[in-house]
Amino acid sequence: IEDPNNFWVFFNVPIWDWILIIAGISSSLYIGITWYEINFTFLGYDFFLPEQVMRQGIPYPIDVVFGSILIVVLLEAVRRTIGVVVPIIILIFTGYAIFGKSIPIQILMHPGLTWNNFINNMYFPDIGIYGITLWIVSTVVFHFVLFGVLAQRIGLGQFFVDIATILAGRYTGGLAKVSVVSSAFFGTISGSSIANTVSTGSLTIPNMKRMGYPGHFAGGVEAAASAGGQITPPIMGAAAFVMAEFLEIPYSTVVIAAAVPALMHYV
């Protein structure tokens, strides 16, 4: 229940989260709103921004402000999603890009970028934050992820475990093999290793533990088997779609090429 006396919580959401939400939305909307030339007068002040393509390479101060805000919001979003390691790596390489001329090792030294140039490269062109990777995830990968979630919700995870039990359950080490086979089946409809582990592992890990397998062994088998979902056709991880787009080849070509590595992973 929300405490009416707590100023720092609004609709059960901390105020700093609201700040991040507003900052992320506004910095993203800014790109679209300022795509064309802005020229108007408000309260006696003239506001003018040339169209965005004319500002690329020489960003205006307001461009740098919104670009910096977006990077901070994205770093926090990554930290909350997958932990602190990736943001630290991003910060290290960002520092390398900006302070390259100060590195004492000659082979690593480079002229460096100004913060304005860094924001220009990350915020505006189609090789930055709003580049091809985001386009693929939002237009192509989304549909496959949606299909995988739907398949999981209608019980295909249990179905794959049942089929795997029929195929491998009667052999020595059957429950561990059931985990591998069911993960392989689920990998065909979901390129997410996490979704694979949650769907099949929630069934196979308790069964393995009940049959005397150590917990760390059961978890290790399921994690290793589920990791193969990234390369198991026909629905693979997001990297496969990015690969197809960058190499300018049909996705079906990537699927065919991944068939043998996927088979080797599970066999």
C-alpha atoms as an extended CHARMM CRD file, in Angstrom:
* protein
*
       267  EXT
         1         1  ILE       CA              0.0000000000        0.0000000000        0.0000000000  PROA      1               0.0000000000
         2         2  GLU       CA              1.3890000000        3.3830000000       -1.0030000000  PROA      2               0.0000000000
         3         3  ASP       CA              2.4000000000        5.6100000000        1.8890000000  PROA      3               0.0000000000
         4         4  PRO       CA              0.8540000000        9.0600000000        1.2660000000  PROA      4               0.0000000000
         5         5  ASN       CA              3.5360000000       10.6180000000        3.4540000000  PROA      5               0.0000000000
         6         6  ASN       CA              6.4000000000        9.2170000000        1.4040000000  PROA      6               0.0000000000
         7         7  PHE       CA              7.3670000000       11.9160000000       -1.0960000000  PROA      7               0.0000000000
         8         8  TRP       CA              9.9090000000        9.6180000000       -2.7760000000  PROA      8               0.0000000000
         9         9  VAL       CA              7.3330000000        7.0690000000       -3.9520000000  PROA      9               0.0000000000
        10        10  PHE       CA              4.6250000000        7.8690000000       -6.4870000000  PROA      10              0.0000000000
        11        11  PHE       CA              2.1720000000        5.1690000000       -7.6460000000  PROA      11              0.0000000000
        12        12  ASN       CA              4.4280000000        2.6110000000       -5.9170000000  PROA      12              0.0000000000
        13        13  VAL       CA              7.3450000000        3.6630000000       -8.1210000000  PROA      13              0.0000000000
        14        14  PRO       CA             10.3430000000        5.4940000000       -6.6060000000  PROA      14              0.0000000000
        15        15  ILE       CA             10.7240000000        9.0450000000       -7.8440000000  PROA      15              0.0000000000
        16        16  TRP       CA             14.1990000000        8.3630000000       -9.2700000000  PROA      16              0.0000000000
        17        17  ASP       CA             12.6600000000        5.6580000000      -11.4540000000  PROA      17              0.0000000000
        18        18  TRP       CA             10.1410000000        8.2010000000      -12.7300000000  PROA      18              0.0000000000
        19        19  ILE       CA             13.0510000000       10.5210000000      -13.5090000000  PROA      19              0.0000000000
        20        20  LEU       CA             14.7580000000        7.7740000000      -15.5130000000  PROA      20              0.0000000000
        21        21  ILE       CA             11.5110000000        6.9370000000      -17.3420000000  PROA      21              0.0000000000
        22        22  ILE       CA             10.8860000000       10.5570000000      -18.2990000000  PROA      22              0.0000000000
        23        23  ALA       CA             14.5360000000       11.0630000000      -19.2780000000  PROA      23              0.0000000000
        24        24  GLY       CA             14.5670000000        7.9630000000      -21.4930000000  PROA      24              0.0000000000
        25        25  ILE       CA             11.2950000000        8.8100000000      -23.2320000000  PROA      25              0.0000000000
        26        26  SER       CA             12.1930000000       12.4690000000      -23.7830000000  PROA      26              0.0000000000
        27        27  SER       CA             15.6610000000       11.7220000000      -25.1690000000  PROA      27              0.0000000000
        28        28  SER       CA             14.1470000000        9.2150000000      -27.5960000000  PROA      28              0.0000000000
        29        29  LEU       CA             11.2950000000       11.5130000000      -28.6390000000  PROA      29              0.0000000000
        30        30  TYR       CA             13.7880000000       14.2970000000      -29.2310000000  PROA      30              0.0000000000
        31        31  ILE       CA             15.2990000000       12.3710000000      -32.1450000000  PROA      31              0.0000000000
        32        32  GLY       CA             11.9330000000       12.1700000000      -33.8990000000  PROA      32              0.0000000000
        33        33  ILE       CA             10.7040000000       15.6590000000      -33.0390000000  PROA      33              0.0000000000
        34        34  THR       CA             13.8610000000       17.3440000000      -34.3090000000  PROA      34              0.0000000000
        35        35  TRP       CA             14.1710000000       15.2690000000      -37.4730000000  PROA      35              0.0000000000
        36        36  TYR       CA             12.9800000000       18.2860000000      -39.4600000000  PROA      36              0.0000000000
        37        37  GLU       CA             13.8830000000       21.9210000000      -38.9800000000  PROA      37              0.0000000000
        38        38  ILE       CA             12.5740000000       23.5960000000      -35.8140000000  PROA      38              0.0000000000
        39        39  ASN       CA             11.8750000000       27.3250000000      -36.0640000000  PROA      39              0.0000000000
        40        40  PHE       CA              9.3970000000       29.1200000000      -33.7960000000  PROA      40              0.0000000000
        41        41  THR       CA              9.0760000000       31.8980000000      -31.2590000000  PROA      41              0.0000000000
        42        42  PHE       CA              7.8630000000       31.3020000000      -27.7050000000  PROA      42              0.0000000000
        43        43  LEU       CA              7.4970000000       33.9760000000      -25.0040000000  PROA      43              0.0000000000
        44        44  GLY       CA              9.6410000000       36.3180000000      -27.0440000000  PROA      44              0.0000000000
        45        45  TYR       CA             12.4590000000       33.8020000000      -27.5270000000  PROA      45              0.0000000000
        46        46  ASP       CA             13.3960000000       32.4380000000      -30.9360000000  PROA      46              0.0000000000
        47        47  PHE       CA             14.0420000000       28.7020000000      -31.1570000000  PROA      47              0.0000000000
        48        48  PHE       CA             15.8270000000       27.3450000000      -34.2070000000  PROA      48              0.0000000000
        49        49  LEU       CA             17.3450000000       23.9520000000      -35.0140000000  PROA      49              0.0000000000
        50        50  PRO       CA             18.2850000000       22.9250000000      -38.5410000000  PROA      50              0.0000000000
        51        51  GLU       CA             17.0900000000       19.5480000000      -39.7410000000  PROA      51              0.0000000000
        52        52  GLN       CA             18.8520000000       16.6300000000      -38.1260000000  PROA      52              0.0000000000
        53        53  VAL       CA             20.9010000000       15.5990000000      -41.1540000000  PROA      53              0.0000000000
        54        54  MET       CA             22.5110000000       19.0680000000      -41.1200000000  PROA      54              0.0000000000
        55        55  ARG       CA             23.4910000000       18.6970000000      -37.4430000000  PROA      55              0.0000000000
        56        56  GLN       CA             25.2320000000       15.3520000000      -37.8470000000  PROA      56              0.0000000000
        57        57  GLY       CA             28.9360000000       15.8860000000      -37.4230000000  PROA      57              0.0000000000
        58        58  ILE       CA             28.4610000000       19.1990000000      -35.5930000000  PROA      58              0.0000000000
        59        59  PRO       CA             25.8430000000       18.5300000000      -32.8880000000  PROA      59              0.0000000000
        60        60  TYR       CA             24.1970000000       21.4300000000      -31.1050000000  PROA      60              0.0000000000
        61        61  PRO       CA             24.5650000000       21.6720000000      -27.3090000000  PROA      61              0.0000000000
        62        62  ILE       CA             20.9840000000       20.4770000000      -26.8100000000  PROA      62              0.0000000000
        63        63  ASP       CA             21.7990000000       17.4170000000      -28.9420000000  PROA      63              0.0000000000
        64        64  VAL       CA             24.7110000000       16.6290000000      -26.6400000000  PROA      64              0.0000000000
        65        65  VAL       CA             22.5140000000       17.0460000000      -23.5590000000  PROA      65              0.0000000000
        66        66  PHE       CA             19.8150000000       14.6420000000      -24.7540000000  PROA      66              0.0000000000
        67        67  GLY       CA             22.3900000000       12.1890000000      -26.0960000000  PROA      67              0.0000000000
        68        68  SER       CA             24.2190000000       12.1570000000      -22.7630000000  PROA      68              0.0000000000
        69        69  ILE       CA             20.9330000000       11.6110000000      -20.9160000000  PROA      69              0.0000000000
        70        70  LEU       CA             20.0800000000        8.6490000000      -23.1290000000  PROA      70              0.0000000000
        71        71  ILE       CA             23.4650000000        7.0130000000      -22.5540000000  PROA      71              0.0000000000
        72        72  VAL       CA             23.1030000000        7.3610000000      -18.7750000000  PROA      72              0.0000000000
        73        73  VAL       CA             19.5960000000        5.8670000000      -18.8820000000  PROA      73              0.0000000000
        74        74  LEU       CA             20.7700000000        2.9570000000      -21.0540000000  PROA      74              0.0000000000
        75        75  LEU       CA             23.6830000000        2.2190000000      -18.7240000000  PROA      75              0.0000000000
        76        76  GLU       CA             21.3170000000        2.0690000000      -15.7620000000  PROA      76              0.0000000000
        77        77  ALA       CA             18.8770000000       -0.1160000000      -17.7160000000  PROA      77              0.0000000000
        78        78  VAL       CA             21.6810000000       -2.5470000000      -18.6010000000  PROA      78              0.0000000000
        79        79  ARG       CA             22.8770000000       -2.5900000000      -14.9870000000  PROA      79              0.0000000000
        80        80  ARG       CA             19.4170000000       -3.4690000000      -13.7240000000  PROA      80              0.0000000000
        81        81  THR       CA             18.8870000000       -6.0910000000      -16.4060000000  PROA      81              0.0000000000
        82        82  ILE       CA             22.1360000000       -8.0760000000      -16.4910000000  PROA      82              0.0000000000
        83        83  GLY       CA             24.2790000000       -6.6870000000      -13.6950000000  PROA      83              0.0000000000
        84        84  VAL       CA             27.1520000000       -4.2740000000      -13.3090000000  PROA      84              0.0000000000
        85        85  VAL       CA             29.7850000000       -6.0390000000      -15.4270000000  PROA      85              0.0000000000
        86        86  VAL       CA             28.5740000000       -4.9370000000      -18.8740000000  PROA      86              0.0000000000
        87        87  PRO       CA             28.1490000000       -1.2500000000      -17.8800000000  PROA      87              0.0000000000
        88        88  ILE       CA             31.6980000000       -1.2930000000      -16.5160000000  PROA      88              0.0000000000
        89        89  ILE       CA             32.9720000000       -2.7010000000      -19.8170000000  PROA      89              0.0000000000
        90        90  ILE       CA             31.0220000000       -0.0150000000      -21.7130000000  PROA      90              0.0000000000
        91        91  LEU       CA             32.5000000000        2.7090000000      -19.5050000000  PROA      91              0.0000000000
        92        92  ILE       CA             36.0230000000        1.3500000000      -20.0200000000  PROA      92              0.0000000000
        93        93  PHE       CA             35.7180000000        1.4490000000      -23.8050000000  PROA      93              0.0000000000
        94        94  THR       CA             34.0180000000        4.8370000000      -23.6610000000  PROA      94              0.0000000000
        95        95  GLY       CA             36.9360000000        6.1470000000      -21.6560000000  PROA      95              0.0000000000
        96        96  TYR       CA             39.3130000000        4.5800000000      -24.1700000000  PROA      96              0.0000000000
        97        97  ALA       CA             37.5210000000        6.3380000000      -27.0400000000  PROA      97              0.0000000000
        98        98  ILE       CA             37.6870000000        9.7410000000      -25.3480000000  PROA      98              0.0000000000
        99        99  PHE       CA             41.0660000000        9.6110000000      -23.5690000000  PROA      99              0.0000000000
       100       100  GLY       CA             42.9880000000        7.6010000000      -26.1630000000  PROA      100             0.0000000000
       101       101  LYS       CA             45.6310000000       10.2970000000      -26.5770000000  PROA      101             0.0000000000
       102       102  SER       CA             46.5030000000       10.0580000000      -22.8670000000  PROA      102             0.0000000000
       103       103  ILE       CA             47.2480000000        6.3270000000      -22.8880000000  PROA      103             0.0000000000
       104       104  PRO       CA             50.9790000000        5.7900000000      -22.1970000000  PROA      104             0.0000000000
       105       105  ILE       CA             51.1580000000        2.6150000000      -24.3270000000  PROA      105             0.0000000000
       106       106  GLN       CA             51.9630000000        3.7380000000      -27.8500000000  PROA      106             0.0000000000
       107       107  ILE       CA             50.3310000000        0.8270000000      -29.6670000000  PROA      107             0.0000000000
       108       108  LEU       CA             47.0150000000        1.6430000000      -27.9400000000  PROA      108             0.0000000000
       109       109  MET       CA             47.2680000000        5.4070000000      -28.2810000000  PROA      109             0.0000000000
       110       110  HSD       CA             44.9590000000        7.2600000000      -30.6760000000  PROA      110             0.0000000000
       111       111  PRO       CA             43.8770000000       10.8900000000      -31.1590000000  PROA      111             0.0000000000
       112       112  GLY       CA             40.7370000000       10.3830000000      -29.0930000000  PROA      112             0.0000000000
       113       113  LEU       CA             37.2720000000       11.8570000000      -29.4600000000  PROA      113             0.0000000000
       114       114  THR       CA             35.6720000000       14.8440000000      -27.8630000000  PROA      114             0.0000000000
       115       115  TRP       CA             32.4930000000       14.1580000000      -25.9160000000  PROA      115             0.0000000000
       116       116  ASN       CA             30.5450000000       16.0200000000      -28.5980000000  PROA      116             0.0000000000
       117       117  ASN       CA             31.9200000000       13.7550000000      -31.3170000000  PROA      117             0.0000000000
       118       118  PHE       CA             31.2480000000       10.6860000000      -29.2190000000  PROA      118             0.0000000000
       119       119  ILE       CA             27.6140000000       11.6990000000      -28.6990000000  PROA      119             0.0000000000
       120       120  ASN       CA             27.3180000000       12.5030000000      -32.4030000000  PROA      120             0.0000000000
       121       121  ASN       CA             28.5050000000        8.9990000000      -33.3220000000  PROA      121             0.0000000000
       122       122  MET       CA             26.3150000000        7.2440000000      -30.7680000000  PROA      122             0.0000000000
       123       123  TYR       CA             23.1290000000        9.3130000000      -30.9370000000  PROA      123             0.0000000000
       124       124  PHE       CA             22.5780000000       10.3060000000      -34.5530000000  PROA      124             0.0000000000
       125       125  PRO       CA             23.7270000000        7.8820000000      -37.2700000000  PROA      125             0.0000000000
       126       126  ASP       CA             22.4340000000        4.4010000000      -38.0330000000  PROA      126             0.0000000000
       127       127  ILE       CA             25.5960000000        2.8210000000      -36.6110000000  PROA      127             0.0000000000
       128       128  GLY       CA             24.9370000000        4.0420000000      -33.0700000000  PROA      128             0.0000000000
       129       129  ILE       CA             22.2600000000        3.3690000000      -30.4700000000  PROA      129             0.0000000000
       130       130  TYR       CA             19.4520000000        3.6350000000      -33.0110000000  PROA      130             0.0000000000
       131       131  GLY       CA             21.3720000000        1.5700000000      -35.5420000000  PROA      131             0.0000000000
       132       132  ILE       CA             20.8190000000       -1.6550000000      -37.3880000000  PROA      132             0.0000000000
       133       133  THR       CA             20.9520000000       -3.8390000000      -34.2720000000  PROA      133             0.0000000000
       134       134  LEU       CA             18.0250000000       -2.0650000000      -32.6440000000  PROA      134             0.0000000000
       135       135  TRP       CA             16.1450000000       -2.1310000000      -35.9400000000  PROA      135             0.0000000000
       136       136  ILE       CA             16.5570000000       -5.9020000000      -36.2360000000  PROA      136             0.0000000000
       137       137  VAL       CA             15.5320000000       -6.5240000000      -32.6280000000  PROA      137             0.0000000000
       138       138  SER       CA             12.4490000000       -4.3240000000      -32.8750000000  PROA      138             0.0000000000
       139       139  THR       CA             11.2090000000       -5.4750000000      -36.2880000000  PROA      139             0.0000000000
       140       140  VAL       CA             12.3980000000       -9.0640000000      -36.7730000000  PROA      140             0.0000000000
       141       141  VAL       CA             13.4940000000      -10.6540000000      -33.5070000000  PROA      141             0.0000000000
       142       142  PHE       CA             10.3920000000       -9.4040000000      -31.6740000000  PROA      142             0.0000000000
       143       143  HSD       CA              8.0820000000      -11.7140000000      -33.6470000000  PROA      143             0.0000000000
       144       144  PHE       CA             10.1960000000      -14.7820000000      -32.9300000000  PROA      144             0.0000000000
       145       145  VAL       CA             10.4480000000      -13.9140000000      -29.2400000000  PROA      145             0.0000000000
       146       146  LEU       CA              6.6760000000      -13.4600000000      -29.1280000000  PROA      146             0.0000000000
       147       147  PHE       CA              6.2040000000      -16.8720000000      -30.7350000000  PROA      147             0.0000000000
       148       148  GLY       CA              8.5800000000      -18.4530000000      -28.2260000000  PROA      148             0.0000000000
       149       149  VAL       CA              6.7130000000      -16.9390000000      -25.2720000000  PROA      149             0.0000000000
       150       150  LEU       CA              3.3810000000      -18.0710000000      -26.7080000000  PROA      150             0.0000000000
       151       151  ALA       CA              4.7180000000      -21.5940000000      -27.2180000000  PROA      151             0.0000000000
       152       152  GLN       CA              5.9830000000      -21.6160000000      -23.6480000000  PROA      152             0.0000000000
       153       153  ARG       CA              2.6340000000      -20.4360000000      -22.2560000000  PROA      153             0.0000000000
       154       154  ILE       CA              0.5670000000      -23.0450000000      -24.0740000000  PROA      154             0.0000000000
       155       155  GLY       CA              2.6550000000      -25.8510000000      -22.5930000000  PROA      155             0.0000000000
       156       156  LEU       CA              5.1220000000      -26.8010000000      -25.3020000000  PROA      156             0.0000000000
       157       157  GLY       CA              7.8500000000      -26.9670000000      -22.6630000000  PROA      157             0.0000000000
       158       158  GLN       CA              6.0700000000      -29.8360000000      -20.9060000000  PROA      158             0.0000000000
       159       159  PHE       CA              5.3310000000      -31.4410000000      -24.2750000000  PROA      159             0.0000000000
       160       160  PHE       CA              9.0190000000      -31.4050000000      -25.2310000000  PROA      160             0.0000000000
       161       161  VAL       CA              9.9810000000      -32.8950000000      -21.8680000000  PROA      161             0.0000000000
       162       162  ASP       CA              7.4350000000      -35.6760000000      -22.3690000000  PROA      162             0.0000000000
       163       163  ILE       CA              8.7430000000      -36.4320000000      -25.8650000000  PROA      163             0.0000000000
       164       164  ALA       CA             12.3440000000      -36.3830000000      -24.5830000000  PROA      164             0.0000000000
       165       165  THR       CA             11.3810000000      -38.7950000000      -21.7910000000  PROA      165             0.0000000000
       166       166  ILE       CA              9.9540000000      -41.2180000000      -24.3420000000  PROA      166             0.0000000000
       167       167  LEU       CA             13.0900000000      -41.0110000000      -26.4930000000  PROA      167             0.0000000000
       168       168  ALA       CA             15.8500000000      -40.9890000000      -23.8490000000  PROA      168             0.0000000000
       169       169  GLY       CA             14.2900000000      -41.8310000000      -20.4970000000  PROA      169             0.0000000000
       170       170  ARG       CA             14.8860000000      -45.5750000000      -20.7170000000  PROA      170             0.0000000000
       171       171  TYR       CA             18.6460000000      -45.2970000000      -21.2630000000  PROA      171             0.0000000000
       172       172  THR       CA             21.4340000000      -45.0520000000      -18.6810000000  PROA      172             0.0000000000
       173       173  GLY       CA             21.5960000000      -41.5280000000      -17.3550000000  PROA      173             0.0000000000
       174       174  GLY       CA             18.1380000000      -41.0940000000      -18.8130000000  PROA      174             0.0000000000
       175       175  LEU       CA             17.0440000000      -38.0310000000      -16.8270000000  PROA      175             0.0000000000
       176       176  ALA       CA             20.1710000000      -36.0870000000      -17.7740000000  PROA      176             0.0000000000
       177       177  LYS       CA             19.6300000000      -37.0690000000      -21.4070000000  PROA      177             0.0000000000
       178       178  VAL       CA             15.9930000000      -36.0120000000      -21.1150000000  PROA      178             0.0000000000
       179       179  SER       CA             17.2540000000      -32.5810000000      -20.0610000000  PROA      179             0.0000000000
       180       180  VAL       CA             19.5030000000      -32.3750000000      -23.1170000000  PROA      180             0.0000000000
       181       181  VAL       CA             16.9030000000      -33.6080000000      -25.6050000000  PROA      181             0.0000000000
       182       182  SER       CA             14.1020000000      -31.4280000000      -24.2230000000  PROA      182             0.0000000000
       183       183  SER       CA             16.3710000000      -28.3630000000      -24.3230000000  PROA      183             0.0000000000
       184       184  ALA       CA             17.2110000000      -29.1670000000      -27.9350000000  PROA      184             0.0000000000
       185       185  PHE       CA             13.5140000000      -29.3770000000      -28.8010000000  PROA      185             0.0000000000
       186       186  PHE       CA             12.7170000000      -26.1290000000      -27.0130000000  PROA      186             0.0000000000
       187       187  GLY       CA             15.6850000000      -24.4650000000      -28.7020000000  PROA      187             0.0000000000
       188       188  THR       CA             13.9370000000      -24.9060000000      -32.0360000000  PROA      188             0.0000000000
       189       189  ILE       CA             11.1710000000      -22.4910000000      -30.9920000000  PROA      189             0.0000000000
       190       190  SER       CA             13.1410000000      -20.0600000000      -28.8100000000  PROA      190             0.0000000000
       191       191  GLY       CA             16.5660000000      -18.5230000000      -29.2430000000  PROA      191             0.0000000000
       192       192  SER       CA             16.6910000000      -17.4630000000      -25.6040000000  PROA      192             0.0000000000
       193       193  SER       CA             18.8770000000      -19.5730000000      -23.3380000000  PROA      193             0.0000000000
       194       194  ILE       CA             17.1650000000      -18.1100000000      -20.2840000000  PROA      194             0.0000000000
       195       195  ALA       CA             13.6760000000      -19.0080000000      -21.5310000000  PROA      195             0.0000000000
       196       196  ASN       CA             14.9340000000      -22.4800000000      -22.3990000000  PROA      196             0.0000000000
       197       197  THR       CA             16.3690000000      -23.0020000000      -18.9250000000  PROA      197             0.0000000000
       198       198  VAL       CA             13.2360000000      -21.7230000000      -17.1930000000  PROA      198             0.0000000000
       199       199  SER       CA             10.8360000000      -23.7790000000      -19.3100000000  PROA      199             0.0000000000
       200       200  THR       CA             12.5850000000      -27.1420000000      -19.3990000000  PROA      200             0.0000000000
       201       201  GLY       CA             14.8140000000      -26.7580000000      -16.3480000000  PROA      201             0.0000000000
       202       202  SER       CA             11.8710000000      -26.1780000000      -14.0190000000  PROA      202             0.0000000000
       203       203  LEU       CA             10.8030000000      -29.7210000000      -14.8900000000  PROA      203             0.0000000000
       204       204  THR       CA             14.0520000000      -31.6040000000      -15.4740000000  PROA      204             0.0000000000
       205       205  ILE       CA             16.2190000000      -30.2570000000      -12.6310000000  PROA      205             0.0000000000
       206       206  PRO       CA             13.8480000000      -31.2980000000       -9.8010000000  PROA      206             0.0000000000
       207       207  ASN       CA             13.4470000000      -34.7390000000      -11.4210000000  PROA      207             0.0000000000
       208       208  MET       CA             17.2130000000      -35.2120000000      -11.6340000000  PROA      208             0.0000000000
       209       209  LYS       CA             17.6590000000      -34.1580000000       -8.0060000000  PROA      209             0.0000000000
       210       210  ARG       CA             14.9450000000      -36.5760000000       -6.8910000000  PROA      210             0.0000000000
       211       211  MET       CA             16.8180000000      -39.4070000000       -8.6310000000  PROA      211             0.0000000000
       212       212  GLY       CA             20.0100000000      -38.6150000000       -6.7490000000  PROA      212             0.0000000000
       213       213  TYR       CA             21.8630000000      -36.3100000000       -9.1210000000  PROA      213             0.0000000000
       214       214  PRO       CA             23.7610000000      -33.5630000000       -7.2200000000  PROA      214             0.0000000000
       215       215  GLY       CA             22.1390000000      -30.1580000000       -7.5310000000  PROA      215             0.0000000000
       216       216  HSD       CA             25.1830000000      -28.5510000000       -9.1380000000  PROA      216             0.0000000000
       217       217  PHE       CA             25.3530000000      -31.3520000000      -11.7150000000  PROA      217             0.0000000000
       218       218  ALA       CA             21.6540000000      -31.0760000000      -12.5730000000  PROA      218             0.0000000000
       219       219  GLY       CA             21.9250000000      -27.3080000000      -12.9430000000  PROA      219             0.0000000000
       220       220  GLY       CA             25.1000000000      -27.6210000000      -15.0100000000  PROA      220             0.0000000000
       221       221  VAL       CA             23.5680000000      -30.1100000000      -17.4320000000  PROA      221             0.0000000000
       222       222  GLU       CA             20.4870000000      -27.9620000000      -17.9400000000  PROA      222             0.0000000000
       223       223  ALA       CA             22.4920000000      -24.7360000000      -18.3460000000  PROA      223             0.0000000000
       224       224  ALA       CA             24.8560000000      -26.3000000000      -20.8980000000  PROA      224             0.0000000000
       225       225  ALA       CA             21.9910000000      -27.8620000000      -22.8350000000  PROA      225             0.0000000000
       226       226  SER       CA             19.8740000000      -24.7010000000      -22.8230000000  PROA      226             0.0000000000
       227       227  ALA       CA             22.8020000000      -22.5930000000      -24.0350000000  PROA      227             0.0000000000
       228       228  GLY       CA             22.5370000000      -24.4360000000      -27.3310000000  PROA      228             0.0000000000
       229       229  GLY       CA             19.1950000000      -22.7640000000      -27.9900000000  PROA      229             0.0000000000
       230       230  GLN       CA             21.0970000000      -19.7680000000      -29.3360000000  PROA      230             0.0000000000
       231       231  ILE       CA             22.3440000000      -21.8030000000      -32.3110000000  PROA      231             0.0000000000
       232       232  THR       CA             19.4910000000      -24.2650000000      -32.7630000000  PROA      232             0.0000000000
       233       233  PRO       CA             17.4760000000      -23.6670000000      -35.9580000000  PROA      233             0.0000000000
       234       234  PRO       CA             15.0090000000      -22.5840000000      -37.0920000000  PROA      234             0.0000000000
       235       235  ILE       CA             14.4980000000      -19.8980000000      -34.4000000000  PROA      235             0.0000000000
       236       236  MET       CA             17.9110000000      -18.8070000000      -33.1810000000  PROA      236             0.0000000000
       237       237  GLY       CA             19.3030000000      -16.0410000000      -31.0100000000  PROA      237             0.0000000000
       238       238  ALA       CA             19.2510000000      -12.3850000000      -31.9980000000  PROA      238             0.0000000000
       239       239  ALA       CA             22.8780000000      -12.6290000000      -33.1320000000  PROA      239             0.0000000000
       240       240  ALA       CA             21.7990000000      -14.8510000000      -36.0280000000  PROA      240             0.0000000000
       241       241  PHE       CA             19.4670000000      -12.1540000000      -37.3610000000  PROA      241             0.0000000000
       242       242  VAL       CA             22.1530000000       -9.5050000000      -36.9470000000  PROA      242             0.0000000000
       243       243  MET       CA             24.6040000000      -11.7650000000      -38.7740000000  PROA      243             0.0000000000
       244       244  ALA       CA             22.2260000000      -12.2300000000      -41.6890000000  PROA      244             0.0000000000
       245       245  GLU       CA             21.6510000000       -8.4800000000      -41.9470000000  PROA      245             0.0000000000
       246       246  PHE       CA             25.3140000000       -7.4930000000      -41.7700000000  PROA      246             0.0000000000
       247       247  LEU       CA             26.4260000000      -10.1690000000      -44.2340000000  PROA      247             0.0000000000
       248       248  GLU       CA             23.4400000000       -9.4070000000      -46.4810000000  PROA      248             0.0000000000
       249       249  ILE       CA             22.5130000000      -13.0620000000      -46.8170000000  PROA      249             0.0000000000
       250       250  PRO       CA             19.1420000000      -14.7950000000      -46.3310000000  PROA      250             0.0000000000
       251       251  TYR       CA             18.3510000000      -15.8950000000      -42.7930000000  PROA      251             0.0000000000
       252       252  SER       CA             17.7420000000      -19.3880000000      -44.2060000000  PROA      252             0.0000000000
       253       253  THR       CA             21.4460000000      -19.5470000000      -45.1250000000  PROA      253             0.0000000000
       254       254  VAL       CA             22.4160000000      -18.8950000000      -41.5070000000  PROA      254             0.0000000000
       255       255  VAL       CA             19.9220000000      -21.5540000000      -40.3780000000  PROA      255             0.0000000000
       256       256  ILE       CA             21.4220000000      -24.1630000000      -42.7010000000  PROA      256             0.0000000000
       257       257  ALA       CA             24.9700000000      -23.2810000000      -41.6160000000  PROA      257             0.0000000000
       258       258  ALA       CA             23.9900000000      -23.5790000000      -37.9330000000  PROA      258             0.0000000000
       259       259  ALA       CA             22.4340000000      -27.0360000000      -38.2610000000  PROA      259             0.0000000000
       260       260  VAL       CA             25.7000000000      -28.9780000000      -37.9720000000  PROA      260             0.0000000000
       261       261  PRO       CA             27.1450000000      -26.9810000000      -35.0110000000  PROA      261             0.0000000000
       262       262  ALA       CA             23.8130000000      -27.2960000000      -33.2020000000  PROA      262             0.0000000000
       263       263  LEU       CA             23.7540000000      -31.0610000000      -33.7680000000  PROA      263             0.0000000000
       264       264  MET       CA             27.3510000000      -31.3710000000      -32.5470000000  PROA      264             0.0000000000
       265       265  HSD       CA             26.5210000000      -29.3400000000      -29.4360000000  PROA      265             0.0000000000
       266       266  TYR       CA             23.8030000000      -31.7520000000      -28.3480000000  PROA      266             0.0000000000
       267       267  VAL       CA             25.3110000000      -35.0100000000      -29.5680000000  PROA      267             0.0000000000
